[in-house]
PDB file of C-alpha atoms and ligand atoms in Angstrom:
ATOM      1  CA  UNK A 153      84.684 128.613 124.210  1.00 96.00           C
ATOM      2  CA  UNK A 154      87.296 127.307 121.228  1.00 98.00           C
ATOM      3  CA  UNK A 155      89.237 123.956 122.108  1.00 98.00           C
ATOM      4  CA  UNK A 156      92.783 122.776 120.326  1.00 98.00           C
ATOM      5  CA  UNK A 157      92.618 119.807 118.110  1.00 97.00           C
ATOM      6  CA  UNK A 158      96.182 120.377 117.389  1.00 98.00           C
ATOM      7  CA  UNK A 159      96.857 119.086 114.463  1.00 97.00           C
ATOM      8  CA  UNK A 160      94.588 117.313 112.839  1.00 96.00           C
ATOM      9  CA  UNK A 161      92.980 116.393 109.452  1.00 96.00           C
ATOM     10  CA  UNK A 162      89.295 116.704 109.467  1.00 96.00           C
ATOM     11  CA  UNK A 163      87.192 118.702 106.854  1.00 97.00           C
ATOM     12  CA  UNK A 164      84.086 118.445 106.617  1.00 96.00           C
ATOM     13  CA  UNK A 165      82.880 116.549 103.490  1.00 95.00           C
ATOM     14  CA  UNK A 166      85.725 113.919 102.703  1.00 98.00           C
ATOM     15  CA  UNK A 167      84.971 112.762  99.517  1.00 98.00           C
ATOM     16  CA  UNK A 168      84.319 108.563  98.703  1.00 98.00           C
ATOM     17  CA  UNK A 169      86.724 108.749  95.653  1.00 98.00           C
ATOM     18  CA  UNK A 170      87.610 105.321  94.268  1.00 98.00           C
ATOM     19  CA  UNK A 171      90.805 104.981  92.285  1.00 98.00           C
ATOM     20  CA  UNK A 172      91.168 102.339  89.397  1.00 98.00           C
ATOM     21  CA  UNK A 173      94.315 101.072  88.283  1.00 98.00           C
ATOM     22  CA  UNK A 174      95.968  98.026  86.463  1.00 98.00           C
ATOM     23  CA  UNK A 175      98.640  96.716  88.461  1.00 98.00           C
ATOM     24  CA  UNK A 176     101.679  95.801  86.306  1.00 97.00           C
ATOM     25  CA  UNK A 177     100.564  92.138  85.033  1.00 97.00           C
ATOM     26  CA  UNK A 178      97.284  94.655  84.071  1.00 97.00           C
ATOM     27  CA  UNK A 179      94.883  93.166  87.002  1.00 98.00           C
ATOM     28  CA  UNK A 180      92.305  95.648  87.664  1.00 98.00           C
ATOM     29  CA  UNK A 181      92.102  96.576  91.650  1.00 98.00           C
ATOM     30  CA  UNK A 182      90.633 100.142  92.796  1.00 98.00           C
ATOM     31  CA  UNK A 183      90.673 101.168  96.362  1.00 98.00           C
ATOM     32  CA  UNK A 184      89.019 103.941  98.262  1.00 98.00           C
ATOM     33  CA  UNK A 185      90.619 107.702  99.112  1.00 98.00           C
ATOM     34  CA  UNK A 186      88.927 110.232 101.074  1.00 98.00           C
ATOM     35  CA  UNK A 187      92.357 112.531 100.820  1.00 98.00           C
ATOM     36  CA  UNK A 188      91.208 114.031  96.999  1.00 98.00           C
ATOM     37  CA  UNK A 189      89.675 116.341  95.393  1.00 98.00           C
ATOM     38  CA  UNK A 190      89.781 118.783  92.712  1.00 98.00           C
ATOM     39  CA  UNK A 191      92.517 120.669  91.788  1.00 98.00           C
ATOM     40  CA  UNK A 192      92.078 122.442  88.798  1.00 98.00           C
ATOM     41  CA  UNK A 193      89.790 123.982  86.918  1.00 98.00           C
ATOM     42  CA  UNK A 194      91.719 123.502  83.677  1.00 98.00           C
ATOM     43  CA  UNK A 195      93.455 121.793  82.667  1.00 98.00           C
ATOM     44  CA  UNK A 196      90.366 119.719  84.536  1.00 98.00           C
ATOM     45  CA  UNK A 197      92.359 118.524  86.869  1.00 99.00           C
ATOM     46  CA  UNK A 198      91.606 116.276  90.788  1.00 99.00           C
ATOM     47  CA  UNK A 199      94.058 115.595  92.830  1.00 98.00           C
ATOM     48  CA  UNK A 200      93.677 112.338  94.951  1.00 98.00           C
ATOM     49  CA  UNK A 201      97.360 111.109  97.589  1.00 98.00           C
ATOM     50  CA  UNK A 202      98.243 107.438  98.271  1.00 98.00           C
ATOM     51  CA  UNK A 203     100.246 106.275 100.698  1.00 98.00           C
ATOM     52  CA  UNK A 204     103.101 104.455  99.177  1.00 98.00           C
ATOM     53  CA  UNK A 205     102.130 101.338 100.981  1.00 98.00           C
ATOM     54  CA  UNK A 206      99.031 100.301  98.806  1.00 98.00           C
ATOM     55  CA  UNK A 207      99.211  98.794  95.901  1.00 98.00           C
ATOM     56  CA  UNK A 208      97.271 101.326  94.011  1.00 98.00           C
ATOM     57  CA  UNK A 209     100.729 103.988  94.106  1.00 98.00           C
ATOM     58  CA  UNK A 210     103.395 101.500  92.394  1.00 98.00           C
ATOM     59  CA  UNK A 211      99.773 100.839  89.322  1.00 98.00           C
ATOM     60  CA  UNK A 212      99.571 104.670  88.995  1.00 98.00           C
ATOM     61  CA  UNK A 213     102.917 104.926  88.321  1.00 98.00           C
ATOM     62  CA  UNK A 214     103.318 102.259  85.915  1.00 98.00           C
ATOM     63  CA  UNK A 215     100.897 103.217  83.717  1.00 98.00           C
ATOM     64  CA  UNK A 216     100.513 106.661  84.242  1.00 98.00           C
ATOM     65  CA  UNK A 217      96.671 106.732  85.334  1.00 98.00           C
ATOM     66  CA  UNK A 218      93.775 106.004  86.834  1.00 98.00           C
ATOM     67  CA  UNK A 219      90.111 106.542  87.017  1.00 98.00           C
ATOM     68  CA  UNK A 220      88.636 108.260  90.158  1.00 99.00           C
ATOM     69  CA  UNK A 221      84.730 107.240  90.373  1.00 98.00           C
ATOM     70  CA  UNK A 222      81.581 108.450  92.477  1.00 98.00           C
ATOM     71  CA  UNK A 223      80.152 105.644  93.890  1.00 98.00           C
ATOM     72  CA  UNK A 224      75.952 105.622  94.717  1.00 98.00           C
ATOM     73  CA  UNK A 225      75.555 104.946  98.524  1.00 98.00           C
ATOM     74  CA  UNK A 226      73.758 100.983  96.879  1.00 98.00           C
ATOM     75  CA  UNK A 227      77.712 100.165  97.055  1.00 98.00           C
ATOM     76  CA  UNK A 228      78.250 101.367  99.559  1.00 98.00           C
ATOM     77  CA  UNK A 229      79.371  97.383 101.680  1.00 98.00           C
ATOM     78  CA  UNK A 230      81.790  97.037  98.266  1.00 98.00           C
ATOM     79  CA  UNK A 231      83.482 100.759  99.318  1.00 98.00           C
ATOM     80  CA  UNK A 232      85.007 100.200 102.689  1.00 98.00           C
ATOM     81  CA  UNK A 233      86.029  96.331 100.775  1.00 98.00           C
ATOM     82  CA  UNK A 234      88.068  97.877  99.028  1.00 98.00           C
ATOM     83  CA  UNK A 235      89.454 100.072 101.838  1.00 98.00           C
ATOM     84  CA  UNK A 236      90.141  97.244 103.785  1.00 98.00           C
ATOM     85  CA  UNK A 237      92.126  95.081 102.100  1.00 98.00           C
ATOM     86  CA  UNK A 238      94.705  95.590  99.055  1.00 98.00           C
ATOM     87  CA  UNK A 239      94.482  94.195  95.373  1.00 98.00           C
ATOM     88  CA  UNK A 240      98.457  92.690  96.608  1.00 98.00           C
ATOM     89  CA  UNK A 241      96.523  89.735  98.395  1.00 97.00           C
ATOM     90  CA  UNK A 242      93.157  89.733  96.191  1.00 97.00           C
ATOM     91  CA  UNK A 243      91.057  90.501  93.543  1.00 97.00           C
ATOM     92  CA  UNK A 244      88.907  93.931  94.388  1.00 98.00           C
ATOM     93  CA  UNK A 245      86.909  93.129  91.696  1.00 98.00           C
ATOM     94  CA  UNK A 246      85.980  89.675  91.242  1.00 98.00           C
ATOM     95  CA  UNK A 247      84.998  89.479  95.545  1.00 98.00           C
ATOM     96  CA  UNK A 248      83.066  92.304  95.762  1.00 98.00           C
ATOM     97  CA  UNK A 249      80.891  91.620  91.954  1.00 98.00           C
ATOM     98  CA  UNK A 250      82.050  94.972  90.685  1.00 98.00           C
ATOM     99  CA  UNK A 251      82.945  95.462  86.876  1.00 98.00           C
ATOM    100  CA  UNK A 252      86.352  96.556  85.529  1.00 98.00           C
ATOM    101  CA  UNK A 253      85.697  98.854  82.075  1.00 98.00           C
ATOM    102  CA  UNK A 254      88.831  98.880  80.109  1.00 97.00           C
ATOM    103  CA  UNK A 255      89.299 103.097  78.826  1.00 97.00           C
ATOM    104  CA  UNK A 256      89.884 104.140  75.881  1.00 96.00           C
ATOM    105  CA  UNK A 257      91.782 106.431  76.286  1.00 98.00           C
ATOM    106  CA  UNK A 258      94.365 105.777  79.462  1.00 98.00           C
ATOM    107  CA  UNK A 259      95.785 102.389  81.115  1.00 98.00           C
ATOM    108  CA  UNK A 260      93.490 102.336  83.884  1.00 98.00           C
ATOM    109  CA  UNK A 261      89.351 100.498  84.369  1.00 98.00           C
ATOM    110  CA  UNK A 262      86.647 102.365  85.417  1.00 98.00           C
ATOM    111  CA  UNK A 263      83.632 100.808  87.517  1.00 98.00           C
ATOM    112  CA  UNK A 264      80.853  99.784  85.859  1.00 98.00           C
ATOM    113  CA  UNK A 265      78.345  99.786  88.226  1.00 98.00           C
ATOM    114  CA  UNK A 266      79.426 103.466  90.108  1.00 98.00           C
ATOM    115  CA  UNK A 267      77.581 106.449  88.335  1.00 98.00           C
ATOM    116  CA  UNK A 268      79.797 108.694  87.789  1.00 98.00           C
ATOM    117  CA  UNK A 269      83.875 107.914  86.838  1.00 98.00           C
ATOM    118  CA  UNK A 270      86.755 111.051  86.166  1.00 98.00           C
ATOM    119  CA  UNK A 271      89.174 108.962  83.277  1.00 98.00           C
ATOM    120  CA  UNK A 272      92.453 110.506  84.514  1.00 98.00           C
ATOM    121  CA  UNK A 273      96.032 110.960  82.858  1.00 98.00           C
ATOM    122  CA  UNK A 274      98.801 111.107  85.463  1.00 99.00           C
ATOM    123  CA  UNK A 275      99.551 115.340  84.950  1.00 98.00           C
ATOM    124  CA  UNK A 276     101.933 115.837  87.888  1.00 98.00           C
ATOM    125  CA  UNK A 277     103.694 113.916  91.423  1.00 98.00           C
ATOM    126  CA  UNK A 278     103.843 115.494  94.734  1.00 98.00           C
ATOM    127  CA  UNK A 279     105.273 113.705  97.610  1.00 98.00           C
ATOM    128  CA  UNK A 280     104.236 115.249 101.122  1.00 98.00           C
ATOM    129  CA  UNK A 281     105.575 113.292 103.625  1.00 98.00           C
ATOM    130  CA  UNK A 282     103.339 110.465 104.513  1.00 98.00           C
ATOM    131  CA  UNK A 283     100.737 110.382 100.704  1.00 98.00           C
ATOM    132  CA  UNK A 284     102.207 111.717  97.736  1.00 98.00           C
ATOM    133  CA  UNK A 285     100.229 113.446  96.092  1.00 98.00           C
ATOM    134  CA  UNK A 286      98.919 111.701  92.550  1.00 99.00           C
ATOM    135  CA  UNK A 287      97.000 115.079  90.284  1.00 99.00           C
ATOM    136  CA  UNK A 288      96.038 113.102  87.415  1.00 99.00           C
ATOM    137  CA  UNK A 289      94.097 115.178  84.118  1.00 99.00           C
ATOM    138  CA  UNK A 290      91.120 114.620  83.887  1.00 99.00           C
ATOM    139  CA  UNK A 291      90.567 113.403  79.968  1.00 98.00           C
ATOM    140  CA  UNK A 292      87.150 112.509  80.640  1.00 98.00           C
ATOM    141  CA  UNK A 293      84.210 112.092  82.228  1.00 98.00           C
ATOM    142  CA  UNK A 294      81.692 109.397  81.817  1.00 98.00           C
ATOM    143  CA  UNK A 295      78.179 109.207  83.786  1.00 98.00           C
ATOM    144  CA  UNK A 296      75.096 107.060  83.506  1.00 98.00           C
ATOM    145  CA  UNK A 297      72.600 108.668  80.859  1.00 98.00           C
ATOM    146  CA  UNK A 298      69.471 107.949  82.969  1.00 97.00           C
ATOM    147  CA  UNK A 299      71.379 110.806  85.752  1.00 97.00           C
ATOM    148  CA  UNK A 300      71.603 113.347  83.607  1.00 98.00           C
ATOM    149  CA  UNK A 301      69.234 115.500  83.298  1.00 97.00           C
ATOM    150  CA  UNK A 302      66.960 117.379  80.799  1.00 97.00           C
ATOM    151  CA  UNK A 303      68.253 121.060  82.105  1.00 97.00           C
ATOM    152  CA  UNK A 304      72.276 118.283  80.866  1.00 96.00           C
ATOM    153  CA  UNK A 305      72.904 118.880  84.237  1.00 97.00           C
ATOM    154  CA  UNK A 306      73.851 115.525  86.607  1.00 98.00           C
ATOM    155  CA  UNK A 307      71.146 114.444  88.673  1.00 97.00           C
ATOM    156  CA  UNK A 308      72.775 114.546  93.160  1.00 97.00           C
ATOM    157  CA  UNK A 309      69.592 113.162  94.464  1.00 96.00           C
ATOM    158  CA  UNK A 310      69.792 109.856  91.495  1.00 97.00           C
ATOM    159  CA  UNK A 311      73.257 110.077  91.707  1.00 98.00           C
ATOM    160  CA  UNK A 312      73.166 109.668  95.735  1.00 98.00           C
ATOM    161  CA  UNK A 313      77.167 110.119  96.368  1.00 98.00           C
ATOM    162  CA  UNK A 314      77.670 109.777  99.848  1.00 98.00           C
ATOM    163  CA  UNK A 315      80.451 111.242 102.290  1.00 98.00           C
ATOM    164  CA  UNK A 316      83.068 109.406 105.050  1.00 98.00           C
ATOM    165  CA  UNK A 317      84.336 111.894 108.402  1.00 98.00           C
ATOM    166  CA  UNK A 318      87.725 111.040 109.675  1.00 97.00           C
ATOM    167  CA  UNK A 319      86.634 111.848 112.725  1.00 96.00           C
ATOM    168  CA  UNK A 320      84.048 109.225 113.305  1.00 97.00           C
ATOM    169  CA  UNK A 321      84.910 107.118 111.876  1.00 97.00           C
ATOM    170  CA  UNK A 322      81.621 107.052 109.535  1.00 98.00           C
ATOM    171  CA  UNK A 323      80.255 107.818 106.503  1.00 98.00           C
ATOM    172  CA  UNK A 324      76.732 109.965 106.059  1.00 98.00           C
ATOM    173  CA  UNK A 325      74.552 110.036 103.642  1.00 98.00           C
ATOM    174  CA  UNK A 326      74.188 113.557 101.657  1.00 96.00           C
ATOM    175  CA  UNK A 327      71.447 115.411 102.224  1.00 94.00           C
ATOM    176  CA  UNK A 328      68.165 117.656 100.896  1.00 96.00           C
ATOM    177  CA  UNK A 329      68.952 120.458  98.307  1.00 96.00           C
ATOM    178  CA  UNK A 330      69.147 123.927 100.532  1.00 97.00           C
ATOM    179  CA  UNK A 331      69.560 126.959  98.115  1.00 97.00           C
ATOM    180  CA  UNK A 332      70.958 128.280  94.338  1.00 97.00           C
ATOM    181  CA  UNK A 333      74.951 128.637  94.859  1.00 97.00           C
ATOM    182  CA  UNK A 334      75.688 131.679  93.463  1.00 97.00           C
ATOM    183  CA  UNK A 335      72.231 133.932  94.490  1.00 98.00           C
ATOM    184  CA  UNK A 336      73.074 135.652  96.990  1.00 95.00           C
ATOM    185  CA  UNK A 337      72.209 139.966  97.252  1.00 82.00           C
TER     186      UNK A 337
HETATM  187  C1  FMN B1215      86.769 105.837 104.149  1.00 54.51           C
HETATM  188  C2  FMN B1215      88.654 105.280 103.411  1.00 54.51           C
HETATM  189  C3  FMN B1215      88.719 106.409 103.257  1.00 54.51           C
HETATM  190  C4  FMN B1215      90.787 106.452 102.464  1.00 54.51           C
HETATM  191  N1  FMN B1215      91.390 107.322 102.017  1.00 54.51           N
HETATM  192  C5  FMN B1215      92.480 107.064 101.996  1.00 54.51           C
HETATM  193  C6  FMN B1215      93.376 107.645 100.893  1.00 54.51           C
HETATM  194  O1  FMN B1215      92.773 109.095 100.753  1.00 54.51           O
HETATM  195  N2  FMN B1215      94.769 107.777 100.632  1.00 54.51           N
HETATM  196  C7  FMN B1215      95.191 106.354 100.900  1.00 54.51           C
HETATM  197  O2  FMN B1215      96.370 106.259 101.390  1.00 54.51           O
HETATM  198  N3  FMN B1215      94.543 104.969 101.857  1.00 54.51           N
HETATM  199  C8  FMN B1215      92.757 105.489 102.169  1.00 54.51           C
HETATM  200  N4  FMN B1215      92.667 104.195 102.293  1.00 54.51           N
HETATM  201  C9  FMN B1215      92.400 103.313 102.730  1.00 54.51           C
HETATM  202  C10 FMN B1215      92.536 102.202 101.577  1.00 54.51           C
HETATM  203  O3  FMN B1215      91.537 101.888 100.779  1.00 54.51           O
HETATM  204  C11 FMN B1215      93.436 100.704 101.524  1.00 54.51           C
HETATM  205  O4  FMN B1215      94.293 101.038 102.748  1.00 54.51           O
HETATM  206  C12 FMN B1215      93.732  99.961 100.671  1.00 54.51           C
HETATM  207  O5  FMN B1215      92.957  98.515 101.249  1.00 54.51           O
HETATM  208  C13 FMN B1215      94.169  99.934  99.467  1.00 54.51           C
HETATM  209  O6  FMN B1215      94.094  98.942  99.201  1.00 54.51           O
HETATM  210  P1  FMN B1215      95.072  98.776  97.448  1.00 54.51           P
HETATM  211  O7  FMN B1215      96.483  98.439  98.105  1.00 54.51           O
HETATM  212  O8  FMN B1215      94.994  97.864  96.560  1.00 54.51           O
HETATM  213  O9  FMN B1215      95.851  99.630  96.904  1.00 54.51           O
HETATM  214  C14 FMN B1215      90.624 104.441 102.929  1.00 54.51           C
HETATM  215  C15 FMN B1215      90.410 103.505 103.479  1.00 54.51           C
HETATM  216  C16 FMN B1215      88.652 103.964 103.920  1.00 54.51           C
HETATM  217  C17 FMN B1215      88.440 103.232 104.120  1.00 54.51           C
END
């Protein structure tokens, strides 16, 4: 038997994305977004959905830029903190000990301690309802060199990203490799 849950926003998995911005005074800020993901290959784009009440919202509009940083499990506490407190009240980089690094390409900081970052220029703003979708064109992808395997592929087992389950409001690790994609007969 199937049971209807109504109009929910559950999907598996939700990514854990740390969005980096400068506020209108140039102060760096980070917030967690799980409503997001890659949305176009060419031009390469990523979309994040942000409520207007977030401090990040006006920062993205002011600078027309943001970064999407992929944290490792080792920083799970700092990530959760960035999803609980607002940059309008405190400096989350100072509180968490994370390091903002200025991008050369756009007016947004990335997180030095996180292994993978997408540097984004704001391409489109889609007002949906409670959330506004910001589509960023990916201008560069920055990765810790030691996370690149000899094959040139990124090593997900070293990057150790984690996911969010909105149903239980919990974070989960990513499991083992199952099989190669595009390999079924
Ligand atoms: C796991 C998790 C996922 C979240 N995803 C989103 C999201 O996709 N969009 C959003 O607007 N807020 C999201 N939030 C809430 C913001 O991260 C939170 O309100 C944060 O304090 C906003 O920071 P800011 O005011 O400095 O921008 C999420 C929070 C958590 C803990």
